[in-house]
Short mmCIF file of C-alpha atoms and ligand atoms in Angstrom, two decimals:
data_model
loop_
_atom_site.label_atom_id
_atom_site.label_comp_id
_atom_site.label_asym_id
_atom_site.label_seq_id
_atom_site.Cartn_x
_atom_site.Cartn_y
_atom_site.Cartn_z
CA UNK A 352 116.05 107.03 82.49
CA UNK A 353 113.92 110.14 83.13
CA UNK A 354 112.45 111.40 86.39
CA UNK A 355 109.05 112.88 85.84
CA UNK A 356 107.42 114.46 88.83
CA UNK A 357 103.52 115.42 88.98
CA UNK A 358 101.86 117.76 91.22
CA UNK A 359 98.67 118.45 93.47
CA UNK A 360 96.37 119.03 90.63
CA UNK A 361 97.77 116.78 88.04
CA UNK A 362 96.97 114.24 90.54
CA UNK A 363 93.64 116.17 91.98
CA UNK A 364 91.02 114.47 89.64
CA UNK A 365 89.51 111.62 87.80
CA UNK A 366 90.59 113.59 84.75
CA UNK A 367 93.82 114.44 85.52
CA UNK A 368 94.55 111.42 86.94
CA UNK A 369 93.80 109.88 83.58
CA UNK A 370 96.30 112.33 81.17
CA UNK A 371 99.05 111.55 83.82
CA UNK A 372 98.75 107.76 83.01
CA UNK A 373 99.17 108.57 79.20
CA UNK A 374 101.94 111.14 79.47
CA UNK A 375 103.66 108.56 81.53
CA UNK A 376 102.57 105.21 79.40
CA UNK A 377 105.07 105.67 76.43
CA UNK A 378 107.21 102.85 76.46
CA UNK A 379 110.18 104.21 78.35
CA UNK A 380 111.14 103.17 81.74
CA UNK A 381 110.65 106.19 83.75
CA UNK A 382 110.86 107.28 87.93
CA UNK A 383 107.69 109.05 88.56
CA UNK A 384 107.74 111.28 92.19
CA UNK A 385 103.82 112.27 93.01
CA UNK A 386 102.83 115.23 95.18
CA UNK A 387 99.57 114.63 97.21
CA UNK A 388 96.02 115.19 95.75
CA UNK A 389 95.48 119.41 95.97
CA UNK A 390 94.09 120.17 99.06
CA UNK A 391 95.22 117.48 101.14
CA UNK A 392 98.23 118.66 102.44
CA UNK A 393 96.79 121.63 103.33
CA UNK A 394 94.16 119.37 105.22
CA UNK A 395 96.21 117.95 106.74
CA UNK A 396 98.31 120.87 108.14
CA UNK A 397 95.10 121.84 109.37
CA UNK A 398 94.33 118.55 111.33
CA UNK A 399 97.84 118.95 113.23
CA UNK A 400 97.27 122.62 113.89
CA UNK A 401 93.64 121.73 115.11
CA UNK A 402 94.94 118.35 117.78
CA UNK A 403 97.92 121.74 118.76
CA UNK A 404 95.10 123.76 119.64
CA UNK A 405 93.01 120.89 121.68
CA UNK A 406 89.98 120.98 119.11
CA UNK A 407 90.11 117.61 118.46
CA UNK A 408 85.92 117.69 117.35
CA UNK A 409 87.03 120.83 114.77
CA UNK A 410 90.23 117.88 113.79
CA UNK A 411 88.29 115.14 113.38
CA UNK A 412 85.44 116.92 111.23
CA UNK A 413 88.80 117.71 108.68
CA UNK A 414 89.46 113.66 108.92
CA UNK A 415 85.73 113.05 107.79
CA UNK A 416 85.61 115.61 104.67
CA UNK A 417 89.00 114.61 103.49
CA UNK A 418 88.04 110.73 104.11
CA UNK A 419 84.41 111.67 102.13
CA UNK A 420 86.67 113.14 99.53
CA UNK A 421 89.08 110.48 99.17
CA UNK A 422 85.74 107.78 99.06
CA UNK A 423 84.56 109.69 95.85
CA UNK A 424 87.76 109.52 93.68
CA UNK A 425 87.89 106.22 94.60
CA UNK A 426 84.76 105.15 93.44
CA UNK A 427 84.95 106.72 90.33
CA UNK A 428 88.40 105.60 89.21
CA UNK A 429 88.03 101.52 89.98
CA UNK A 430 86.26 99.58 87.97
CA UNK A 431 87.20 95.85 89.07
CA UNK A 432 85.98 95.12 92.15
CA UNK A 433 89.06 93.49 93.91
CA UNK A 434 91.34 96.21 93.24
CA UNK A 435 88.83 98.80 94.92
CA UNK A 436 88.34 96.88 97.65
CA UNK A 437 91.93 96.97 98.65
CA UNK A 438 92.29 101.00 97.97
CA UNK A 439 89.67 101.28 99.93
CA UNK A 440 91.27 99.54 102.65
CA UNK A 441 94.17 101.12 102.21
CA UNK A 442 92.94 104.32 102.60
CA UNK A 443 90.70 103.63 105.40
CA UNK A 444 92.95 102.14 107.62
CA UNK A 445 95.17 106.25 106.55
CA UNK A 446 91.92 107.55 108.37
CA UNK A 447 91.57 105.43 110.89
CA UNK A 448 95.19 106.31 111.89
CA UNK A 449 94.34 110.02 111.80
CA UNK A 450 91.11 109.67 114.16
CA UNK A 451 93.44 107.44 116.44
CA UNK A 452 96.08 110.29 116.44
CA UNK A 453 93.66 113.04 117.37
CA UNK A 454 94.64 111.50 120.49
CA UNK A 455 98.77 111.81 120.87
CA UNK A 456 99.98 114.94 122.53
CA UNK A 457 101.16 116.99 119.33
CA UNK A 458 105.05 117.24 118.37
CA UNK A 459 107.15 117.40 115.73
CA UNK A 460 107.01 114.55 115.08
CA UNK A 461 103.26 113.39 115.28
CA UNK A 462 102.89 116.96 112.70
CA UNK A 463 105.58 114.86 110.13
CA UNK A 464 103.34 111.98 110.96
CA UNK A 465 100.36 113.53 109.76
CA UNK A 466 101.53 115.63 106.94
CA UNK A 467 103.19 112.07 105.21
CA UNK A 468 99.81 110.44 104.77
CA UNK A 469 98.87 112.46 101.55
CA UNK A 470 101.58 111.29 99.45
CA UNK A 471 100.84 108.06 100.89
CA UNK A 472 97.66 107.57 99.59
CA UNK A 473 98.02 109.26 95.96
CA UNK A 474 100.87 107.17 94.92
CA UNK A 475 99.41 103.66 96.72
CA UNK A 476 95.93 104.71 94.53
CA UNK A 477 97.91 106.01 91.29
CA UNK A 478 99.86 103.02 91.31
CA UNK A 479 97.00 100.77 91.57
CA UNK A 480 95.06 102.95 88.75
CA UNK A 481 98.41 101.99 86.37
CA UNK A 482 98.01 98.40 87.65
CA UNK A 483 94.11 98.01 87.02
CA UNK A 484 94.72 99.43 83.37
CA UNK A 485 97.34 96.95 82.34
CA UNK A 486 100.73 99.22 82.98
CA UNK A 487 103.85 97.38 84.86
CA UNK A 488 104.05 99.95 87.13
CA UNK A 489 105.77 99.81 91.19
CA UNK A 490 105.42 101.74 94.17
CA UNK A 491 109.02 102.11 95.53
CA UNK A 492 108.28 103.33 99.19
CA UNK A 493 110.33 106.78 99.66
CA UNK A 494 110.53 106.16 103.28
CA UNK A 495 113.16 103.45 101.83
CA UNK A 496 115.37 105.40 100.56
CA UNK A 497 114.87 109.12 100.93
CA UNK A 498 116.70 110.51 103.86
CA UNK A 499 118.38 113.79 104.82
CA UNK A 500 121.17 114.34 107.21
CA UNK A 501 122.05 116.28 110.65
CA UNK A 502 122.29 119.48 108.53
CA UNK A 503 118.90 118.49 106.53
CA UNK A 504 120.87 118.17 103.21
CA UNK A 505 120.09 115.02 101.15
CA UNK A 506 122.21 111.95 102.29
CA UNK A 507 123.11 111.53 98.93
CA UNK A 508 125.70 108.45 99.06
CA UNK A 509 122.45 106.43 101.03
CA UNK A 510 119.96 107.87 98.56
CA UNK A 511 121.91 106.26 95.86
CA UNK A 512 122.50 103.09 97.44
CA UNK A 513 118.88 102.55 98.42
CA UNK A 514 117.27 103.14 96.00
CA UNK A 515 119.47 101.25 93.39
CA UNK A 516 119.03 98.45 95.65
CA UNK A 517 115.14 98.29 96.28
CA UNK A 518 114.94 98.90 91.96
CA UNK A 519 117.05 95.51 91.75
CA UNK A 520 114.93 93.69 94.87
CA UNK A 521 111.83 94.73 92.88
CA UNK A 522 110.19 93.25 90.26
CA UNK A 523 111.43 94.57 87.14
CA UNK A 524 108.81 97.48 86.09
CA UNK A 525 108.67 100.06 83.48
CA UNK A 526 107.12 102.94 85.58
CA UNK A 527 108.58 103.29 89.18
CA UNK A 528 106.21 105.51 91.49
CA UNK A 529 107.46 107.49 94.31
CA UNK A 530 106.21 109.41 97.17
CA UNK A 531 107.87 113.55 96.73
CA UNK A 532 108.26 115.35 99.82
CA UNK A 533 108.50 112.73 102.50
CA UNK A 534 112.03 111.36 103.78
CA UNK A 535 113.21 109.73 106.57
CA UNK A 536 115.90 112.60 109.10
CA UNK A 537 119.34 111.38 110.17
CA UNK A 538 117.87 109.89 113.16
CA UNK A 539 115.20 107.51 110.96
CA UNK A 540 112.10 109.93 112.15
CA UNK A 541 109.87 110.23 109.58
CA UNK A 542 110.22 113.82 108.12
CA UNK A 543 109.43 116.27 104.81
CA UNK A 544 111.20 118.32 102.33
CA UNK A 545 108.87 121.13 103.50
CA UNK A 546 106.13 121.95 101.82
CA UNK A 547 106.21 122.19 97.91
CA UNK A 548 109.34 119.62 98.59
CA UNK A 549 108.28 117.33 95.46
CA UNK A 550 109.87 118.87 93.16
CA UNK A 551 112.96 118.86 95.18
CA UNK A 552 112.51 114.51 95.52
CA UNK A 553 112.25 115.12 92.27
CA UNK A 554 115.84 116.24 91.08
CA UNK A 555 117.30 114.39 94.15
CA UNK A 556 116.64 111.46 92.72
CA UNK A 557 117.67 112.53 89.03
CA UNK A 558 121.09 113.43 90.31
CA UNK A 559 121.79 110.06 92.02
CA UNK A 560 120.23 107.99 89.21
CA UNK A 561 122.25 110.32 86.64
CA UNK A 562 118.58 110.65 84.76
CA UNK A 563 118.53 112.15 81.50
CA UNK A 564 116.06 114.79 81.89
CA UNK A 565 113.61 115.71 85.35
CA UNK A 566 110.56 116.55 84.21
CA UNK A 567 108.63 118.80 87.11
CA UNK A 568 104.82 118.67 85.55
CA UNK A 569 102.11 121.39 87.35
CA UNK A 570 98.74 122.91 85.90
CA UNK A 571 101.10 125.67 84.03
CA UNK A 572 102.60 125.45 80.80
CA UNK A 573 106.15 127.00 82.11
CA UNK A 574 107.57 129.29 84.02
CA UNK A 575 106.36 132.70 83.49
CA UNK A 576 108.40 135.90 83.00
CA UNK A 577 105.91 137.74 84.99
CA UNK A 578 103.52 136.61 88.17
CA UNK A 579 100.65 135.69 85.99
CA UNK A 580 97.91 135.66 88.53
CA UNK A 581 98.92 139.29 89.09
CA UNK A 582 99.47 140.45 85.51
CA UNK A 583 97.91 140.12 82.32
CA UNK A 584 99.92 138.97 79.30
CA UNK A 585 102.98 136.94 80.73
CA UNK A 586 104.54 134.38 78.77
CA UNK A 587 106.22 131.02 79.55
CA UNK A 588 110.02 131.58 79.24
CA UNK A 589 111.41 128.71 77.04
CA UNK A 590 114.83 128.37 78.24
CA UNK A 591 116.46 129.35 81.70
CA UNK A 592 120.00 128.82 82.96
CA UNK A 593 120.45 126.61 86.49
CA UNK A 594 121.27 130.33 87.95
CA UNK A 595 118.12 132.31 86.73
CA UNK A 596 115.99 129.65 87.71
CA UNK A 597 117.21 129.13 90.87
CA UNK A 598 117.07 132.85 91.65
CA UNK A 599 113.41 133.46 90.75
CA UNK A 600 112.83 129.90 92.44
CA UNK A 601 114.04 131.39 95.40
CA UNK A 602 112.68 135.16 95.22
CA UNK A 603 109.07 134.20 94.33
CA UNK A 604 108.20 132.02 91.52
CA UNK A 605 105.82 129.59 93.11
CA UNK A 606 106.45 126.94 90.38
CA UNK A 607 109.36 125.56 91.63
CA UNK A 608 110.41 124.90 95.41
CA UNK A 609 113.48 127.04 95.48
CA UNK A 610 115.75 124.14 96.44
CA UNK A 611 115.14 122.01 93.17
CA UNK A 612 117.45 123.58 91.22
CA UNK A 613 120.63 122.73 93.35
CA UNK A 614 120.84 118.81 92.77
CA UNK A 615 120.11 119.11 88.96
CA UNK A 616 122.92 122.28 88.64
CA UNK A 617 125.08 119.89 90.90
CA UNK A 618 124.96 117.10 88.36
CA UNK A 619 124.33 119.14 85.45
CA UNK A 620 120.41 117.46 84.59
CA UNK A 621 118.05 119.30 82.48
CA UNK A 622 115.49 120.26 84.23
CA UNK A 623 111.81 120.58 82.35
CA UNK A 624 108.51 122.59 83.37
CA UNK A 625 105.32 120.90 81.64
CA UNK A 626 101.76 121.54 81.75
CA UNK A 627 100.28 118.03 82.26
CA UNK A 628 96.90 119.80 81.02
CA UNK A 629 98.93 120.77 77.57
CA UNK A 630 101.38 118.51 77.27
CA UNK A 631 101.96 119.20 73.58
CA UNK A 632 103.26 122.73 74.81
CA UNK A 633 107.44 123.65 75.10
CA UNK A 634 107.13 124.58 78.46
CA UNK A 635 110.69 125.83 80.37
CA UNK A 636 114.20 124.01 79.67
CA UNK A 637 116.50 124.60 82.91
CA UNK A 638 119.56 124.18 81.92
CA UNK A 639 123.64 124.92 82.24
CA UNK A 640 123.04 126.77 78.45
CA UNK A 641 122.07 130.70 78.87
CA UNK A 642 120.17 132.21 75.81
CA UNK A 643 119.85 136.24 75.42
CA UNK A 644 120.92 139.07 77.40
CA UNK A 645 118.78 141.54 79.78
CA UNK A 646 115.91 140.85 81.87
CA UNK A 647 114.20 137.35 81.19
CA UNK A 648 111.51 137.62 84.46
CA UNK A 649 110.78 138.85 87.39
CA UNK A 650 109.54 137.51 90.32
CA UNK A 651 108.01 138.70 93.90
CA UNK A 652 108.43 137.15 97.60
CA UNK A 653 106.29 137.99 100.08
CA UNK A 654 106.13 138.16 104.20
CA UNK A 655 109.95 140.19 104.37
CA UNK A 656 110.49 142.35 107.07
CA UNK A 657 113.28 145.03 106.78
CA UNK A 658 115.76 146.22 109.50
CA UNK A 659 117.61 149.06 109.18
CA UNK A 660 120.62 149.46 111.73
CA UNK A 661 122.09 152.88 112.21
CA UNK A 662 124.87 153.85 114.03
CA UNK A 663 127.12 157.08 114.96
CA UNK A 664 130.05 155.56 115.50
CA UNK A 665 130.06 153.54 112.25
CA UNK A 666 131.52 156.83 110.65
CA UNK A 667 134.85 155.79 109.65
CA UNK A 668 134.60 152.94 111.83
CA UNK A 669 134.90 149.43 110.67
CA UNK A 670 134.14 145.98 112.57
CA UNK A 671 130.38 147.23 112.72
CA UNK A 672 129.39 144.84 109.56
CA UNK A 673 130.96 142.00 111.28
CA UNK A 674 128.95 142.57 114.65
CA UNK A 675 125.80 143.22 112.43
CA UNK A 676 126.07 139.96 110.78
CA UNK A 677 127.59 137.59 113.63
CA UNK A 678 124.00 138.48 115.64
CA UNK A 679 122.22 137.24 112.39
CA UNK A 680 124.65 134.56 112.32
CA UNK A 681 123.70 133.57 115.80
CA UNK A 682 120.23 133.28 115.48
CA UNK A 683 120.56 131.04 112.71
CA UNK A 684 118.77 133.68 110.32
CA UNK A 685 119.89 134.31 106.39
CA UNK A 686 119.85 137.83 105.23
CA UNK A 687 118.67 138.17 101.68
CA UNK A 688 119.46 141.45 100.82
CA UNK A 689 121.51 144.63 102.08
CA UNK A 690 122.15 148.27 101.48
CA UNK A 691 124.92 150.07 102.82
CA UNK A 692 125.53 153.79 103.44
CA UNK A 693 128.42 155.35 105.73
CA UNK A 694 126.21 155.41 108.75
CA UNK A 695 123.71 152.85 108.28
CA UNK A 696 123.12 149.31 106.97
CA UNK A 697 119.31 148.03 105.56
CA UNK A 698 118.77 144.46 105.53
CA UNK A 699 115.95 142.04 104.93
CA UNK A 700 115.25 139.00 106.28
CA UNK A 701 112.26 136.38 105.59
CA UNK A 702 112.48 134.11 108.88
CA UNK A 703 110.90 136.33 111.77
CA UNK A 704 111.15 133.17 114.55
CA UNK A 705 114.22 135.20 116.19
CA UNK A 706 113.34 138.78 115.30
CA UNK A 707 112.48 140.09 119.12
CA UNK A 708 115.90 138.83 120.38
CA UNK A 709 118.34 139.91 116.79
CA UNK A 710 116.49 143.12 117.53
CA UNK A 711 117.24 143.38 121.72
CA UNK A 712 120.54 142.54 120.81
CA UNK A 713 121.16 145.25 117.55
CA UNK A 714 119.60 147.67 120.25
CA UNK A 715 123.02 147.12 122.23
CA UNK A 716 125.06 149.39 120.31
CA UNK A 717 122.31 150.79 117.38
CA UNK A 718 119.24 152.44 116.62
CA UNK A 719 116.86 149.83 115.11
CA UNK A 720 113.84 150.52 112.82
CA UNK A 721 111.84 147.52 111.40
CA UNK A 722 109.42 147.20 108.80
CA UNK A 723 107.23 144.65 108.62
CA UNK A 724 104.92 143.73 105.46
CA UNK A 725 107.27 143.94 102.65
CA UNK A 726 108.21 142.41 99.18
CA UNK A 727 111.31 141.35 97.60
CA UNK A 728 110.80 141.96 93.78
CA UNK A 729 113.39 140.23 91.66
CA UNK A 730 114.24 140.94 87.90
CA UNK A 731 116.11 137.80 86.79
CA UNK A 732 118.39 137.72 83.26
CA UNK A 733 121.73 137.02 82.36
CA UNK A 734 124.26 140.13 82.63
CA UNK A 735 121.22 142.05 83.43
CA UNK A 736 123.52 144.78 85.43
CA UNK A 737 125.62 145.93 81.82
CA UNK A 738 122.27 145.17 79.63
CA UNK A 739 121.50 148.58 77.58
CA UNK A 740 117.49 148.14 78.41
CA UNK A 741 118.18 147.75 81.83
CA UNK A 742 117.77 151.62 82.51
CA UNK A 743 114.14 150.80 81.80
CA UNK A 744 113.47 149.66 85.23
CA UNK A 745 114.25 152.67 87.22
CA UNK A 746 111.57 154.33 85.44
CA UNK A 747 109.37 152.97 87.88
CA UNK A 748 110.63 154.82 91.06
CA UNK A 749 109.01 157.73 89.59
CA UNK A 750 105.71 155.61 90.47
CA UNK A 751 106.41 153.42 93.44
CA UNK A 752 108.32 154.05 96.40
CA UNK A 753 111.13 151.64 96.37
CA UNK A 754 112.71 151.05 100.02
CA UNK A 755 115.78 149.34 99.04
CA UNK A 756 117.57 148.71 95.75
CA UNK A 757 120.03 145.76 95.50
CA UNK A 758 122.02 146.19 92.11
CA UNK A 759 125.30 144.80 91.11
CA UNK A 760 125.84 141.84 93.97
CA UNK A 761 124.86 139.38 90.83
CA UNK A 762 125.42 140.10 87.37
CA UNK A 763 121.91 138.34 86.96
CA UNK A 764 119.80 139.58 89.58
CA UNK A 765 118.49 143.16 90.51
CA UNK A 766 115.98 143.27 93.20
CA UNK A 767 113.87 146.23 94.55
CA UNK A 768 112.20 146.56 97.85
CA UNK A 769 108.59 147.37 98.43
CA UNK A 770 105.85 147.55 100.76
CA UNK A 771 103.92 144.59 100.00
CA UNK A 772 100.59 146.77 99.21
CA UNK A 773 102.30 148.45 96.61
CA UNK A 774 103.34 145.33 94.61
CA UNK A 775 101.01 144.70 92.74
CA UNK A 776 101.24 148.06 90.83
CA UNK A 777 104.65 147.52 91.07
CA UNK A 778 104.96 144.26 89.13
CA UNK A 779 102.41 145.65 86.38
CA UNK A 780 104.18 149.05 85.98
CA UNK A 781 107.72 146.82 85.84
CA UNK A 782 105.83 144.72 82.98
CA UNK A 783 104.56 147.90 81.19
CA UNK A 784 108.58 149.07 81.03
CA UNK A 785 110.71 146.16 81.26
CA UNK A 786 108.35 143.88 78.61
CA UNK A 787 105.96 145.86 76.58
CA UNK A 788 108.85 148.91 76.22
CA UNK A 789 106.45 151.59 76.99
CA UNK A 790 108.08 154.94 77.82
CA UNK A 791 107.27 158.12 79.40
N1 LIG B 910 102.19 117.81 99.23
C1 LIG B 910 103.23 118.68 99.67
C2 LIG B 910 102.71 120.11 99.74
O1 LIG B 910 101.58 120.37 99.38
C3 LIG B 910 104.47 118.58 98.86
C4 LIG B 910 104.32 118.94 97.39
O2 LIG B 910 103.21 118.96 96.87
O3 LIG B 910 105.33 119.21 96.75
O4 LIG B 910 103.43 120.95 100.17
#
């Protein structure tokens, strides 16, 4: 069994909506996780930011052009009359649900609420599509099976169990359709994967069904060895180990939510990127194999701030790591990378919801200096450290001011800091070295 997984814009039109039904409609019995139509999420985010605020007129104007939008697609992709009656229902009684919840003070909770309803609707419509052109196809109900525990890890054990279960209560099918992203939390509230959190339902439920293959499917034909909205000539990469993909996952590349890797690694499942508008093309094979040396891609993350912590006394001293990293420790915030020198430590961190009081307390016994606006730039390849064309990087800090170098933690990562405005020129100078071997 293969889990195939489709995102916002392979789901976002008529035409789309169509090549998903005949990648899918091959004759194999298949798991297939859908993200919500493009732009709804972000809708509605917006709705449950707008009811926060108290601008429940600004809210309810978002309800009507998603609801308009929702009324075209509809009307374009039933024919028979019966079946678009009840989508329309369906998704009229989602809006009607939204207007009524303009209305509820906003929490957690009513945000999770909201947020749910566009996975909802794509799979109950998709599903219905499959129906209406003669495919056995089921909606299995995420909320049935998808939870997460106290520490927001998949519940892996009821995952399993669940899901097995409601397959074997069901009617026997040969396409199974899912909801990505929404789950249920340890407590049975509904809750999300946070956002981009399909792919990540995606190899969760490969791992517990022991699938064959995941197949993550977006509007790209692969992951890229370079950020191809920022620089010209990139090229998919055609095989990545669990490690290198789960590194540029996590510093940057936006095609995969940085979690996605872990299950698969964990249960050693192929993982493939495919371009559902060229599905004929290779794409990117995740897997436990690694193929060539040096650096494969490199990534950016955005929004990092940097703290640098200096103190006298560190001279010599030790124990001023530990107090350094127990603050960090307290306030529940990762550090993602660190410099050292005798009397100072540089560190960056990504999650500012804690900064003022990590700060007030670093002040105790340090000077503090924090920069705001930078980027984490990540150059991903196995053994990249020893490779011989590795050198080629460092030809860019006669260009760019790097802040902080991070070499040698992981033989496959190096990453460079960077104010964020000089990124861009970073990334295409990096390219210029690191892929097209120019020299100085
Ligand atoms: N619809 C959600 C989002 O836009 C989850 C996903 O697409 O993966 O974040």
């Amino acid at each position: 069994m293969k889990v195939l997984k489709f995102g916002g814009t392979s789901v976002g039109s008529i035409k789309n909506i169509k090549s998903v039904k005949e990648i899918i409609n091959d004759g194999d019995r298949k798991i297939v996780v859908l993200s919500a139509m493009s732009g709804t999420t972000n809708a509605l985010v917006e709705i449950s930011e707008q009811i926060k605020l108290g601008a429940l007129d600004v809210a309810i104007q978002y309800i009507e052009n998603l609801s308009a939008k929702y009324e075209i697609v509809i009307d374009e992709l039933f024919e028979c009359s019966e079946t678009k009656q009840q989508v329309s229902n369906y998704i009229d009684n989602v809006f009607e649900h939204l207007r009524k919840l303009t209305a509820e003070k906003h929490t957690v909770f009513l945000y999770n609420k909201i947020v749910s309803q566009g996975e909802l609707m794509s799979t109950f419509m998709f599903t219905k599509f499959l129906n209406q052109e003669g495919v056995n196809a089921q909606l299995l109900p995420a909320l049935d099976f998808m939870r997460v525990d106290k520490s927001n890890e998949p519940d892996d054990f009821y995952i399993k169990q669940n899901l097995q279960r409601i397959i074997h209560e069901n009617l026997p099918a040969e396409i199974y359709i899912t909801q990505g992203f929404i789950c249920l939390d340890a407590y049975g509230n509904i809750a999300n994967l946070q956002r981009g959190g399909s792919d990540y339902t995606a190899t969760i439920i490969g791992a517990v069904m022991e699938a064959d293959e995941v197949q993550i499917w977006t509007d790209i034909d692969g992951m890229h060895n370079n950020d191809p909205r920022i620089v010209d000539n990139t090229h998919a990469i055609s095989n990545l180990s669990f490690d290198e993909a789960a590194e540029l996952a996590y510093f940057g590349a936006k095609i995969l939510h940085p979690q996605t890797v872990m299950p698969a690694r964990e249960a050693n499942i192929p993982v493939r990127l495919k371009n559902t508008m060229d599905p004929a093309s290779y794409g990117t094979l995740i897997s436990e194999n690694t193929d060539g040396e040096g650096i494969k891609a490199i990534a950016a993350k955005d929004n990092i701030i940097a703290i640098k912590i200096k103190s006298a006394r560190m001279l010599l001293a030790h124990g001023f790591l530990k107090k350094v990293f127990e603050i960090f420790e307290k306030y529940e915030t990762p550090i993602d990378m660190i410099t050292t020198s005798e009397i100072a430590v540089s560190l960056t961190i990504d999650n500012d919801a804690n900064l003022d009081s990590i700060v007030e307390e670093l002040k105790k016994f340090s000077l503090v200096e924090v920069d705001n606006n930078q980027s984490i730039i990540c150059l991903v390849g196995k053994e990249v450290v020893k490779h011989h064309e590795t050198h080629r990087l460092f030809q860019v800090l006669q260009d760019l001011s790097v802040r902080m170098i991070s070499y040698g933690g992981s033989n496959n990562n190096i990453s460079l800091l960077v104010n964020t405005n000089d990124k861009v020129s970073a990334l295409k100078h990096l390219n210029k070295y690191v892929f097209e071997f120019e020299t100085v």
